[in-house]
XYZ file of C-alpha atoms in Angstrom:
117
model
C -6.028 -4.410 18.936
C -4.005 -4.780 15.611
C -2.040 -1.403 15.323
C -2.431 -0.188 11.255
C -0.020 1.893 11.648
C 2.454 -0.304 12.746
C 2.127 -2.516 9.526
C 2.372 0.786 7.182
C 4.926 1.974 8.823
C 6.586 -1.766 8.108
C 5.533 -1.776 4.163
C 7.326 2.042 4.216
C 10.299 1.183 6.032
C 10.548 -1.881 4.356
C 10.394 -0.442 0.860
C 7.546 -2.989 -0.102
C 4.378 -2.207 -1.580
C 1.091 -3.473 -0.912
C 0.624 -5.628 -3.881
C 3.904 -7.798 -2.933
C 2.361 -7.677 1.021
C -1.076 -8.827 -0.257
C 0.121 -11.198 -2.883
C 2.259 -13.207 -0.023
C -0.256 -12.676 2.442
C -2.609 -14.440 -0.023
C -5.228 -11.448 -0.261
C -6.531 -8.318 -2.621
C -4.821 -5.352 -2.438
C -8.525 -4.173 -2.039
C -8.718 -6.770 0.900
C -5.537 -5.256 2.438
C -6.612 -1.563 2.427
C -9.577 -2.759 4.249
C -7.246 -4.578 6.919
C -5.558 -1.310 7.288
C -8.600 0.893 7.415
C -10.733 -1.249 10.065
C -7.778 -3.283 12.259
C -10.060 -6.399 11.790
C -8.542 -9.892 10.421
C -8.218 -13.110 10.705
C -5.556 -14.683 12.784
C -4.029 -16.666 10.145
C -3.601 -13.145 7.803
C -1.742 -11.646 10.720
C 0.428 -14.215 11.011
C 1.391 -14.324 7.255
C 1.660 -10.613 7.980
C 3.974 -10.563 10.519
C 5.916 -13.864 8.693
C 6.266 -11.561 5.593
C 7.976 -8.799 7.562
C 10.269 -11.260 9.789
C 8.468 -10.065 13.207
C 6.328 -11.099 16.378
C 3.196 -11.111 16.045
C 2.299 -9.082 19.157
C 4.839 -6.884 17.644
C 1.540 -5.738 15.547
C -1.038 -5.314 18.041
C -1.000 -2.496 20.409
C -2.457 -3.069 24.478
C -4.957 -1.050 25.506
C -3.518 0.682 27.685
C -0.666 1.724 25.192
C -3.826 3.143 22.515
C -6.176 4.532 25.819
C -9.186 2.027 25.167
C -11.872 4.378 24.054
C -10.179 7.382 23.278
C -10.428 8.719 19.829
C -7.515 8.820 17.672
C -4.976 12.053 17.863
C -5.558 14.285 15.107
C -1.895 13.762 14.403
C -2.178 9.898 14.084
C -5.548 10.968 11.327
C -3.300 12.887 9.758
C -0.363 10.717 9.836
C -2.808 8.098 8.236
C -4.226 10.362 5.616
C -0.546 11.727 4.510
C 0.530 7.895 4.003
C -2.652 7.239 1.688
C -2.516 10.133 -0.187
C 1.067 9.319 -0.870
C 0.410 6.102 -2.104
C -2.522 7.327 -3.957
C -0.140 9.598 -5.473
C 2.800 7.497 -6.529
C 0.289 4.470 -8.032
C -1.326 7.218 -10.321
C 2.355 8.754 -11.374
C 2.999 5.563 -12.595
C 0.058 5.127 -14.432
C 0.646 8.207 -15.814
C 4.249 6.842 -16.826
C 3.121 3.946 -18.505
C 0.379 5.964 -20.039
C 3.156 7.872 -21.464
C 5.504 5.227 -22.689
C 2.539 3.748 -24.186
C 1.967 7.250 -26.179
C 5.625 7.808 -27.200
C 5.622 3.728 -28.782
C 2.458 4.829 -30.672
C 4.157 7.798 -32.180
C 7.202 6.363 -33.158
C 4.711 3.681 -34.892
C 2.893 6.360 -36.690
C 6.084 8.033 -37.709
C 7.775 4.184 -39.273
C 4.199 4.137 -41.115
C 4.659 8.028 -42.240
C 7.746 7.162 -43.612
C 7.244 4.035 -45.791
């Protein structure tokens, strides 16, 4: 079973985002968040996956055995999974809300050059 975790942990440690994962990878960014939600792929996106991050593919999946085939996930590992999302839900609207800022201040200082002609 492809472990999620396992490639967010990768796009965190690596420093990466999702956009320069997905655009490699040859997907969405939409189509990527659904990877990491559900676990399910192709075999071709795993391996442009793991070629993007310089590791095994098997280094991705996890063995049954290892997750407990049929168990439900650890509240820890749901939480885990929601604290990374929220985190990057956070930091992509920060910098919207920088841009939207940058944007504001350039308008100003146009206003202000018009003001003072």
């Amino acid at each position: 079973m492809l472990n999620t975790l396992i490639i967010k942990q990768l796009i965190e440690n690596n420093k990466t985002t999702k956009v320069s994962l997905a655009k490699y990878v040859g997907i969405t960014v939409q189509g990527l968040d659904k990877i990491l939600k559900t676990g399910d792929t192709k075999a071709s996106t795993i391996e442009r996956i793991a070629a993007y991050f310089s590791v095994s593919i098997d280094s991705l999946f996890t063995s049954d055995q290892q997750t407990g085939a049929g168990k439900s996930p650890s509240l820890s590992q749901i939480v885990s999974d929601n604290v990374y999302e929220y985190s990057t839900q956070i930091q992509h609207l920060k910098d919207l809300l920088a841009e939207k800022n940058k944007q504001l201040e350039e308008k100003e200082r146009f206003i202000q050059l018009l003001l003072n002609k």
